[in-house]
Structure formats: structure tokens, C-alpha cells
CSV table of N, CA and C in Angstrom, one decimal:
chain,number,residue,atom,x,y,z
A,14,UNK,N,94.4,129.1,102.0
A,14,UNK,CA,93.8,128.6,100.8
A,14,UNK,C,94.6,127.4,100.3
A,15,UNK,N,93.9,126.3,100.0
A,15,UNK,CA,94.6,125.1,99.5
A,15,UNK,C,94.6,125.2,98.0
A,16,UNK,N,95.8,124.8,97.4
A,16,UNK,CA,95.9,124.7,96.0
A,16,UNK,C,95.3,123.4,95.6
A,17,UNK,N,95.0,123.2,94.3
A,17,UNK,CA,94.3,122.1,93.8
A,17,UNK,C,95.0,120.7,93.9
A,18,UNK,N,96.2,120.6,93.3
A,18,UNK,CA,96.8,119.3,93.2
A,18,UNK,C,98.3,119.4,93.2
A,19,UNK,N,98.9,118.2,93.6
A,19,UNK,CA,100.3,118.1,93.7
A,19,UNK,C,100.7,116.7,93.3
A,20,UNK,N,101.8,116.6,92.5
A,20,UNK,CA,102.4,115.3,92.2
A,20,UNK,C,103.7,115.2,93.0
A,21,UNK,N,103.9,114.2,93.8
A,21,UNK,CA,105.1,114.1,94.6
A,21,UNK,C,105.8,112.8,94.3
A,22,UNK,N,107.1,112.8,93.9
A,22,UNK,CA,107.9,111.6,93.7
A,22,UNK,C,108.8,111.4,94.9
A,23,UNK,N,108.7,110.2,95.4
A,23,UNK,CA,109.6,109.9,96.6
A,23,UNK,C,110.7,108.9,96.1
A,24,UNK,N,111.8,109.0,96.7
A,24,UNK,CA,112.9,108.0,96.4
A,24,UNK,C,114.3,108.5,96.7
A,25,UNK,N,115.2,107.6,96.3
A,25,UNK,CA,116.6,107.9,96.5
A,25,UNK,C,117.4,107.7,95.2
A,26,UNK,N,117.9,108.7,94.6
A,26,UNK,CA,118.6,108.7,93.3
A,26,UNK,C,119.8,107.8,93.3
A,27,UNK,N,120.3,107.4,94.5
A,27,UNK,CA,121.6,106.6,94.5
A,27,UNK,C,121.3,105.2,94.7
A,28,UNK,N,120.0,104.7,94.6
A,28,UNK,CA,119.7,103.3,94.8
A,28,UNK,C,118.9,102.8,93.6
A,29,UNK,N,119.5,103.0,92.4
A,29,UNK,CA,118.9,102.5,91.1
A,29,UNK,C,117.4,102.8,91.1
A,30,UNK,N,116.6,101.7,91.1
A,30,UNK,CA,115.1,101.9,90.8
A,30,UNK,C,114.4,102.5,92.0
A,31,UNK,N,115.0,102.7,93.1
A,31,UNK,CA,114.3,103.4,94.2
A,31,UNK,C,114.0,104.8,93.8
A,32,UNK,N,114.7,105.3,92.7
A,32,UNK,CA,114.5,106.7,92.2
A,32,UNK,C,113.3,106.7,91.2
A,33,UNK,N,112.6,105.6,91.0
A,33,UNK,CA,111.5,105.7,90.0
A,33,UNK,C,110.4,106.7,90.3
A,34,UNK,N,110.1,106.8,91.6
A,34,UNK,CA,109.1,107.8,92.0
A,34,UNK,C,109.5,109.2,91.6
A,35,UNK,N,110.8,109.5,91.8
A,35,UNK,CA,111.3,110.9,91.4
A,35,UNK,C,111.3,111.0,89.8
A,36,UNK,N,111.7,110.0,89.1
A,36,UNK,CA,111.8,110.0,87.7
A,36,UNK,C,110.4,110.2,87.1
A,37,UNK,N,109.4,109.4,87.6
A,37,UNK,CA,108.1,109.5,87.0
A,37,UNK,C,107.5,110.9,87.4
A,38,UNK,N,107.6,111.3,88.6
A,38,UNK,CA,107.1,112.6,89.0
A,38,UNK,C,107.7,113.8,88.1
A,39,UNK,N,109.0,113.7,87.8
A,39,UNK,CA,109.6,114.7,87.0
A,39,UNK,C,108.9,114.7,85.6
A,40,UNK,N,108.7,113.5,85.1
A,40,UNK,CA,108.1,113.5,83.7
A,40,UNK,C,106.6,113.9,83.7
A,41,UNK,N,105.9,113.7,84.8
A,41,UNK,CA,104.5,114.0,84.9
A,41,UNK,C,104.2,115.4,85.4
A,42,UNK,N,105.3,116.2,85.7
A,42,UNK,CA,105.0,117.6,86.2
A,42,UNK,C,104.4,118.4,85.1
A,43,UNK,N,104.5,118.0,83.8
A,43,UNK,CA,103.8,118.8,82.8
A,43,UNK,C,102.3,118.7,82.9
A,44,UNK,N,101.8,117.7,83.7
A,44,UNK,CA,100.3,117.6,83.9
A,44,UNK,C,99.8,118.7,84.8
A,45,UNK,N,100.6,119.2,85.7
A,45,UNK,CA,100.2,120.3,86.6
A,45,UNK,C,101.2,121.4,86.5
A,46,UNK,N,100.9,122.6,87.0
A,46,UNK,CA,101.8,123.7,86.9
A,46,UNK,C,103.0,123.3,87.8
A,47,UNK,N,104.2,124.0,87.6
A,47,UNK,CA,105.4,123.7,88.3
A,47,UNK,C,105.2,123.9,89.8
A,48,UNK,N,104.3,124.9,90.2
A,48,UNK,CA,104.1,125.2,91.7
A,48,UNK,C,103.3,124.0,92.3
A,49,UNK,N,102.6,123.2,91.5
A,49,UNK,CA,101.9,122.1,92.0
A,49,UNK,C,102.6,120.8,91.9
A,50,UNK,N,103.9,120.8,91.7
A,50,UNK,CA,104.7,119.6,91.6
A,50,UNK,C,105.8,119.7,92.6
A,51,UNK,N,106.0,118.6,93.2
A,51,UNK,CA,107.1,118.5,94.2
A,51,UNK,C,107.9,117.3,94.0
A,52,UNK,N,109.2,117.4,94.1
A,52,UNK,CA,110.1,116.2,94.0
A,52,UNK,C,110.8,116.1,95.4
A,53,UNK,N,110.9,114.9,95.9
A,53,UNK,CA,111.1,114.7,97.3
A,53,UNK,C,112.0,113.5,97.6
A,54,UNK,N,113.1,113.8,98.2
A,54,UNK,CA,114.0,112.7,98.7
A,54,UNK,C,113.5,112.2,100.0
A,55,UNK,N,112.8,111.1,100.0
A,55,UNK,CA,112.0,110.7,101.2
A,55,UNK,C,112.9,110.6,102.5
A,56,UNK,N,114.1,110.0,102.3
A,56,UNK,CA,114.9,109.8,103.5
A,56,UNK,C,115.3,111.0,104.3
A,57,UNK,N,115.5,112.1,103.5
A,57,UNK,CA,115.9,113.3,104.1
A,57,UNK,C,114.8,114.2,104.7
A,58,UNK,N,113.6,114.1,104.1
A,58,UNK,CA,112.6,115.1,104.4
A,58,UNK,C,111.2,114.4,104.6
A,59,UNK,N,111.2,113.2,105.2
A,59,UNK,CA,109.9,112.5,105.3
A,59,UNK,C,108.9,113.3,106.0
A,60,UNK,N,109.2,114.1,107.0
A,60,UNK,CA,108.2,114.8,107.8
A,60,UNK,C,107.7,116.1,107.2
A,61,UNK,N,108.4,116.5,106.1
A,61,UNK,CA,107.9,117.6,105.3
A,61,UNK,C,106.7,117.3,104.6
A,62,UNK,N,106.4,116.0,104.4
A,62,UNK,CA,105.2,115.6,103.6
A,62,UNK,C,103.9,116.2,104.3
A,63,UNK,N,103.9,116.4,105.6
A,63,UNK,CA,102.7,116.9,106.2
A,63,UNK,C,102.4,118.3,105.7
A,64,UNK,N,103.4,119.1,105.3
A,64,UNK,CA,103.2,120.4,104.8
A,64,UNK,C,102.4,120.4,103.5
A,65,UNK,N,102.6,119.3,102.7
A,65,UNK,CA,101.9,119.2,101.4
A,65,UNK,C,100.4,118.9,101.7
A,66,UNK,N,100.1,118.2,102.8
A,66,UNK,CA,98.7,118.0,103.1
A,66,UNK,C,98.0,119.3,103.5
A,67,UNK,N,98.8,120.2,104.1
A,67,UNK,CA,98.2,121.5,104.5
A,67,UNK,C,98.0,122.4,103.2
A,68,UNK,N,98.8,122.2,102.2
A,68,UNK,CA,98.7,123.1,101.0
A,68,UNK,C,97.9,122.6,99.9
A,69,UNK,N,97.7,121.3,99.7
A,69,UNK,CA,97.1,120.7,98.5
A,69,UNK,C,95.8,119.9,98.8
A,70,UNK,N,94.8,120.0,98.0
A,70,UNK,CA,93.6,119.3,98.1
A,70,UNK,C,93.7,117.9,97.6
A,71,UNK,N,94.5,117.7,96.6
A,71,UNK,CA,94.7,116.3,96.0
A,71,UNK,C,96.2,116.1,95.9
A,72,UNK,N,96.7,114.9,96.3
A,72,UNK,CA,98.1,114.6,96.2
A,72,UNK,C,98.3,113.2,95.5
A,73,UNK,N,99.1,113.2,94.5
A,73,UNK,CA,99.5,111.9,93.9
A,73,UNK,C,100.9,111.7,94.4
A,74,UNK,N,101.1,110.6,95.1
A,74,UNK,CA,102.4,110.3,95.8
A,74,UNK,C,103.0,109.0,95.1
A,75,UNK,N,104.1,109.1,94.5
A,75,UNK,CA,104.7,108.0,93.7
A,75,UNK,C,106.0,107.5,94.3
A,76,UNK,N,106.1,106.2,94.5
A,76,UNK,CA,107.3,105.6,95.1
A,76,UNK,C,107.5,104.2,94.5
A,77,UNK,N,108.7,103.7,94.8
A,77,UNK,CA,109.1,102.3,94.2
A,77,UNK,C,108.5,101.2,95.2
A,78,UNK,N,108.2,100.1,94.5
A,78,UNK,CA,107.9,98.9,95.3
A,78,UNK,C,109.2,98.0,95.2
A,79,UNK,N,109.3,97.0,96.1
A,79,UNK,CA,110.5,96.1,96.0
A,79,UNK,C,110.4,95.2,94.8
A,80,UNK,N,111.5,94.8,94.3
A,80,UNK,CA,111.5,93.9,93.1
A,80,UNK,C,110.9,92.6,93.4
A,81,UNK,N,110.0,92.1,92.5
A,81,UNK,CA,109.5,90.8,92.7
A,81,UNK,C,109.6,90.1,91.3
A,82,UNK,N,108.5,90.1,90.5
A,82,UNK,CA,108.5,89.4,89.2
A,82,UNK,C,108.3,90.3,88.0
A,83,UNK,N,107.8,91.5,88.2
A,83,UNK,CA,107.3,92.3,87.1
A,83,UNK,C,107.7,93.8,87.2
A,84,UNK,N,109.0,94.1,86.9
A,84,UNK,CA,109.4,95.5,86.9
A,84,UNK,C,108.4,96.4,86.2
A,85,UNK,N,108.0,97.5,86.8
A,85,UNK,CA,107.0,98.4,86.2
A,85,UNK,C,105.6,98.2,86.6
A,86,UNK,N,105.3,97.1,87.3
A,86,UNK,CA,103.9,96.8,87.7
A,86,UNK,C,103.5,97.9,88.6
A,87,UNK,N,102.3,98.4,88.5
A,87,UNK,CA,101.7,99.5,89.2
A,87,UNK,C,100.7,99.0,90.2
A,88,UNK,N,100.8,99.5,91.5
A,88,UNK,CA,99.9,99.2,92.5
A,88,UNK,C,99.4,100.6,93.1
A,89,UNK,N,98.1,100.7,93.2
A,89,UNK,CA,97.5,102.0,93.6
A,89,UNK,C,96.6,101.8,94.8
A,90,UNK,N,96.6,102.8,95.7
A,90,UNK,CA,95.7,102.8,96.8
A,90,UNK,C,95.2,104.3,96.9
A,91,UNK,N,93.9,104.5,96.9
A,91,UNK,CA,93.4,105.9,97.1
A,91,UNK,C,92.7,106.0,98.4
A,92,UNK,N,92.9,107.2,99.0
A,92,UNK,CA,92.3,107.6,100.3
A,92,UNK,C,91.6,109.0,100.1
A,93,UNK,N,90.6,109.2,100.9
A,93,UNK,CA,90.0,110.5,100.9
A,93,UNK,C,89.5,110.9,102.3
A,94,UNK,N,89.2,112.1,102.5
A,94,UNK,CA,88.8,112.6,103.9
A,94,UNK,C,87.6,112.0,104.5
A,95,UNK,N,86.8,111.3,103.6
A,95,UNK,CA,85.6,110.6,104.2
A,95,UNK,C,85.9,109.2,104.7
A,96,UNK,N,87.2,108.7,104.4
A,96,UNK,CA,87.6,107.4,104.9
A,96,UNK,C,87.5,107.4,106.4
A,97,UNK,N,86.8,106.5,107.0
A,97,UNK,CA,86.8,106.3,108.4
A,97,UNK,C,87.4,104.9,108.7
A,98,UNK,N,88.1,104.9,109.8
A,98,UNK,CA,88.7,103.6,110.2
A,98,UNK,C,89.8,103.2,109.2
A,99,UNK,N,90.6,104.3,108.8
A,99,UNK,CA,91.6,104.0,107.8
A,99,UNK,C,92.6,102.9,108.2
A,100,UNK,N,93.0,103.0,109.5
A,100,UNK,CA,93.9,102.0,110.0
A,100,UNK,C,93.3,100.6,110.0
A,101,UNK,N,92.0,100.4,110.1
A,101,UNK,CA,91.4,99.1,110.0
A,101,UNK,C,91.3,98.6,108.6
A,102,UNK,N,91.3,99.5,107.6
A,102,UNK,CA,91.2,99.1,106.2
A,102,UNK,C,92.6,98.6,105.6
A,103,UNK,N,93.6,99.0,106.3
A,103,UNK,CA,95.0,98.7,105.8
A,103,UNK,C,95.3,97.3,106.4
A,104,UNK,N,96.1,96.5,105.6
A,104,UNK,CA,96.5,95.2,106.1
A,104,UNK,C,97.3,95.4,107.4
A,105,UNK,N,97.3,94.3,108.2
A,105,UNK,CA,98.0,94.4,109.5
A,105,UNK,C,99.5,94.6,109.2
A,106,UNK,N,100.0,93.9,108.3
A,106,UNK,CA,101.5,94.1,107.9
A,106,UNK,C,101.5,94.8,106.6
A,107,UNK,N,101.7,96.1,106.5
A,107,UNK,CA,101.7,96.8,105.3
A,107,UNK,C,103.1,97.1,104.7
A,108,UNK,N,104.1,96.7,105.5
A,108,UNK,CA,105.5,97.1,105.0
A,108,UNK,C,105.7,96.6,103.6
A,109,UNK,N,106.1,97.5,102.7
A,109,UNK,CA,106.4,97.3,101.3
A,109,UNK,C,105.2,96.9,100.5
A,110,UNK,N,104.0,97.1,101.0
A,110,UNK,CA,102.9,96.7,100.2
A,110,UNK,C,102.6,97.8,99.1
A,111,UNK,N,102.8,99.0,99.4
A,111,UNK,CA,102.6,100.1,98.4
A,111,UNK,C,103.8,100.9,98.1
A,112,UNK,N,104.8,100.8,98.8
A,112,UNK,CA,106.0,101.6,98.7
A,112,UNK,C,107.2,101.0,99.4
A,113,UNK,N,108.4,101.4,99.0
A,113,UNK,CA,109.6,100.9,99.7
A,113,UNK,C,109.6,101.6,101.1
A,114,UNK,N,109.0,102.7,101.2
A,114,UNK,CA,109.0,103.5,102.4
A,114,UNK,C,107.6,103.4,103.1
A,115,UNK,N,107.0,102.3,102.9
A,115,UNK,CA,105.6,102.1,103.3
A,115,UNK,C,105.2,102.5,104.7
A,116,UNK,N,106.0,102.1,105.6
A,116,UNK,CA,105.7,102.4,107.0
A,116,UNK,C,105.6,103.9,107.2
A,117,UNK,N,106.6,104.6,106.7
A,117,UNK,CA,106.6,106.1,106.8
A,117,UNK,C,105.5,106.7,106.0
A,118,UNK,N,105.3,106.3,104.7
A,118,UNK,CA,104.3,107.0,103.9
A,118,UNK,C,102.9,106.7,104.4
A,119,UNK,N,102.6,105.5,104.7
A,119,UNK,CA,101.3,105.2,105.2
A,119,UNK,C,101.0,105.9,106.5
A,120,UNK,N,102.0,106.0,107.4
A,120,UNK,CA,101.9,106.7,108.6
A,120,UNK,C,101.6,108.2,108.4
A,121,UNK,N,102.3,108.8,107.4
A,121,UNK,CA,102.1,110.2,107.0
A,121,UNK,C,100.7,110.4,106.5
A,122,UNK,N,100.2,109.5,105.6
A,122,UNK,CA,98.8,109.6,105.1
A,122,UNK,C,97.8,109.5,106.2
A,123,UNK,N,98.0,108.5,107.1
A,123,UNK,CA,97.1,108.3,108.2
A,123,UNK,C,97.1,109.5,109.1
A,124,UNK,N,98.2,110.0,109.4
A,124,UNK,CA,98.3,111.2,110.3
A,124,UNK,C,97.6,112.4,109.8
A,125,UNK,N,97.7,112.6,108.5
A,125,UNK,CA,97.1,113.7,107.8
A,125,UNK,C,95.6,113.6,108.0
A,126,UNK,N,95.0,112.4,107.8
A,126,UNK,CA,93.6,112.2,107.9
A,126,UNK,C,93.1,112.3,109.4
A,127,UNK,N,93.9,111.8,110.3
A,127,UNK,CA,93.6,111.9,111.7
A,127,UNK,C,93.6,113.3,112.2
A,128,UNK,N,94.4,114.1,111.5
A,128,UNK,CA,94.5,115.6,111.9
A,128,UNK,C,93.6,116.4,111.1
A,129,UNK,N,92.6,115.8,110.4
A,129,UNK,CA,91.5,116.6,109.8
A,129,UNK,C,91.7,116.8,108.3
A,130,UNK,N,92.7,116.3,107.6
A,130,UNK,CA,92.8,116.5,106.2
A,130,UNK,C,91.6,116.0,105.5
A,131,UNK,N,91.0,116.8,104.6
A,131,UNK,CA,89.8,116.4,103.9
A,131,UNK,C,90.0,116.2,102.4
A,132,UNK,N,91.2,116.2,102.0
A,132,UNK,CA,91.5,116.0,100.6
A,132,UNK,C,91.6,114.6,100.2
A,133,UNK,N,92.3,114.3,99.1
A,133,UNK,CA,92.4,113.0,98.5
A,133,UNK,C,93.9,112.7,98.3
A,134,UNK,N,94.2,111.4,98.4
A,134,UNK,CA,95.6,111.0,98.2
A,134,UNK,C,95.6,109.7,97.3
A,135,UNK,N,96.4,109.7,96.3
A,135,UNK,CA,96.6,108.5,95.5
A,135,UNK,C,98.0,108.1,95.7
A,136,UNK,N,98.2,106.9,96.4
A,136,UNK,CA,99.5,106.4,96.7
A,136,UNK,C,99.8,105.4,95.6
A,137,UNK,N,100.9,105.6,94.8
A,137,UNK,CA,101.2,104.8,93.6
A,137,UNK,C,102.5,104.2,93.9
A,138,UNK,N,102.6,102.8,93.8
A,138,UNK,CA,103.8,102.1,93.9
A,138,UNK,C,104.2,101.5,92.5
A,139,UNK,N,105.4,101.6,92.2
A,139,UNK,CA,105.9,101.0,90.9
A,139,UNK,C,107.0,100.0,91.2
A,140,UNK,N,106.8,98.7,90.8
A,140,UNK,CA,107.7,97.7,91.1
A,140,UNK,C,109.1,97.9,90.5
A,141,UNK,N,110.1,97.8,91.3
A,141,UNK,CA,111.5,98.0,90.9
A,141,UNK,C,112.0,96.8,90.2
A,142,UNK,N,113.0,96.9,89.4
A,142,UNK,CA,113.7,95.8,88.8
A,142,UNK,C,115.0,95.5,89.6
A,143,UNK,N,115.6,96.5,90.1
A,143,UNK,CA,116.9,96.3,90.9
A,143,UNK,C,117.0,97.4,91.9
A,144,UNK,N,117.6,97.1,93.1
A,144,UNK,CA,117.8,98.1,94.1
A,144,UNK,C,119.2,98.2,94.6
A,145,UNK,N,120.2,98.0,93.6
A,145,UNK,CA,121.6,98.1,94.0
A,145,UNK,C,121.9,99.6,94.2
A,146,UNK,N,123.2,99.8,94.4
A,146,UNK,CA,123.7,101.2,94.5
A,146,UNK,C,124.1,101.7,93.2
A,147,UNK,N,123.8,102.9,92.9
A,147,UNK,CA,124.2,103.5,91.6
A,147,UNK,C,123.1,104.4,91.1
A,148,UNK,N,123.5,105.4,90.3
A,148,UNK,CA,122.5,106.3,89.7
A,148,UNK,C,121.9,105.8,88.5
A,149,UNK,N,120.7,106.0,88.2
A,149,UNK,CA,120.0,105.6,87.0
A,149,UNK,C,119.1,104.4,87.2
A,150,UNK,N,118.1,104.3,86.5
A,150,UNK,CA,117.2,103.1,86.6
A,150,UNK,C,117.8,101.9,86.0
A,151,UNK,N,117.3,100.7,86.4
A,151,UNK,CA,117.8,99.5,85.9
A,151,UNK,C,117.3,99.3,84.4
A,152,UNK,N,118.0,98.5,83.6
A,152,UNK,CA,117.6,98.2,82.3
A,152,UNK,C,116.2,97.7,82.2
A,153,UNK,N,115.8,96.8,83.2
A,153,UNK,CA,114.5,96.2,83.2
A,153,UNK,C,113.4,97.2,83.3
A,154,UNK,N,113.6,98.2,84.2
A,154,UNK,CA,112.6,99.2,84.5
A,154,UNK,C,112.6,100.3,83.3
A,155,UNK,N,113.8,100.6,82.9
A,155,UNK,CA,113.9,101.6,81.8
A,155,UNK,C,113.2,101.1,80.5
A,156,UNK,N,113.2,99.8,80.3
A,156,UNK,CA,112.5,99.3,79.1
A,156,UNK,C,111.0,99.4,79.2
A,157,UNK,N,110.4,99.3,80.3
A,157,UNK,CA,109.0,99.4,80.5
A,157,UNK,C,108.5,100.8,80.9
A,158,UNK,N,109.4,101.7,81.2
A,158,UNK,CA,109.1,103.0,81.7
A,158,UNK,C,108.1,103.8,80.8
A,159,UNK,N,108.2,103.8,79.4
A,159,UNK,CA,107.2,104.5,78.6
A,159,UNK,C,105.8,104.0,78.8
A,160,UNK,N,105.6,102.7,79.0
A,160,UNK,CA,104.3,102.2,79.2
A,160,UNK,C,103.8,102.6,80.6
A,161,UNK,N,104.7,102.5,81.6
A,161,UNK,CA,104.3,103.0,82.9
A,161,UNK,C,103.9,104.4,82.9
A,162,UNK,N,104.6,105.3,82.2
A,162,UNK,CA,104.3,106.7,82.2
A,162,UNK,C,102.9,106.9,81.5
A,163,UNK,N,102.7,106.2,80.4
A,163,UNK,CA,101.4,106.3,79.7
A,163,UNK,C,100.3,106.0,80.6
A,164,UNK,N,100.3,104.8,81.3
A,164,UNK,CA,99.3,104.4,82.2
A,164,UNK,C,99.1,105.4,83.3
A,165,UNK,N,100.2,105.8,83.9
A,165,UNK,CA,100.0,106.7,85.1
A,165,UNK,C,99.5,108.1,84.6
A,166,UNK,N,99.9,108.6,83.4
A,166,UNK,CA,99.4,109.9,83.0
A,166,UNK,C,97.9,109.9,82.9
A,167,UNK,N,97.4,108.8,82.4
A,167,UNK,CA,95.9,108.7,82.3
A,167,UNK,C,95.3,108.7,83.7
A,168,UNK,N,95.8,107.8,84.6
A,168,UNK,CA,95.2,107.7,85.9
A,168,UNK,C,95.4,109.0,86.7
A,169,UNK,N,96.5,109.6,86.7
A,169,UNK,CA,96.8,110.8,87.5
A,169,UNK,C,96.0,112.0,86.9
A,170,UNK,N,95.9,112.1,85.6
A,170,UNK,CA,95.1,113.2,85.0
A,170,UNK,C,93.6,113.1,85.5
A,171,UNK,N,93.1,111.9,85.5
A,171,UNK,CA,91.7,111.7,85.9
A,171,UNK,C,91.6,112.0,87.4
A,172,UNK,N,92.5,111.6,88.2
A,172,UNK,CA,92.5,111.8,89.6
A,172,UNK,C,92.6,113.3,90.0
A,173,UNK,N,93.6,114.0,89.3
A,173,UNK,CA,93.8,115.4,89.6
A,173,UNK,C,92.7,116.3,89.1
A,174,UNK,N,92.1,115.9,88.1
A,174,UNK,CA,91.0,116.8,87.5
A,174,UNK,C,89.6,116.5,88.0
A,175,UNK,N,89.4,115.3,88.5
A,175,UNK,CA,88.1,114.9,89.0
A,175,UNK,C,87.6,115.9,90.0
A,176,UNK,N,86.4,116.5,89.8
A,176,UNK,CA,85.8,117.4,90.8
A,176,UNK,C,86.2,118.8,90.7
A,177,UNK,N,87.1,119.1,89.7
A,177,UNK,CA,87.5,120.5,89.6
A,177,UNK,C,86.9,121.1,88.3
């Protein structure tokens, strides 16, 4: 039996804003029950993501984007089981387009659908302000985090509750 929904934050707590996926997922876990929320250090456990596709019907996956001009800017891509030709719909060069771990995360999403996953995935990228070494978000991202959380709460609530 598949559970309804899961919020997953991906990132590295020791690389400043790379942890934004983890921070946002932690704050948004109140939207779903604790058993439906997962926090995830992507580098250590990337292949465990497939287990979530087996357990959950809907997955909101949050990660950092590389710093450019607007810390906190949100980029979203949604996928569902009826997507055909997923690899053709993605840009030829997708590295860093939706996530700092884009090649791994998109490969994981593609693999799940190729293996028959019929659920939905919302891949959410949040632009970082800095990616130096150290714990804690950068001042630039910390300043806009409340607005990012507000926007994402509305989007993720709609995504997780649609159809249930």
C-alpha cells in the first residue's frame, strides 16, 4: 500500500545554502504527518530515493539551486506517471537547472517513471546565496526565507492535497 504524500529535503548541512532543501523540508513537515516527511542528505543516500517512490504516491523534493542573481528564487518542475518521453521533455543539458544535484535527482525521477511509478513528483529548486563551507544559511537566503516558505507552503499544500 502506498502512503499519500512525502516532503523530502535534499542537501548538505556543511555547505551553507546547499542545506536549504533540508531547512525548508523541516519547516514544512507540519503540512504532512511525521511519517510522511523525510529529510535526506543527498550525497550519502542518493539511491535510497527509489524507496520513497515505492512508498509514496506524491513526492515534493526540495533542493538548492546554484547562486546566480536572486537568492530564494524558486524553480519548479512537476512530473506524473502519465508523462511519456520524459527524457525528451528535459533540456539536453540539465545540470543545475533544477537542483545542485540535478543529474542525480533527475536520473532518480526518470528511473522511477521508467520502472512504472504512477505517482507525482514536484521537484523544487531554491536559488542559493552562497555555497561556501560552514553550517547555517547565508544572510542573503536567511533574509528571504520567510517569503520562500510562505510561497512553498501554498504550492506544496495544493500539490499534496490535490486528488485526495
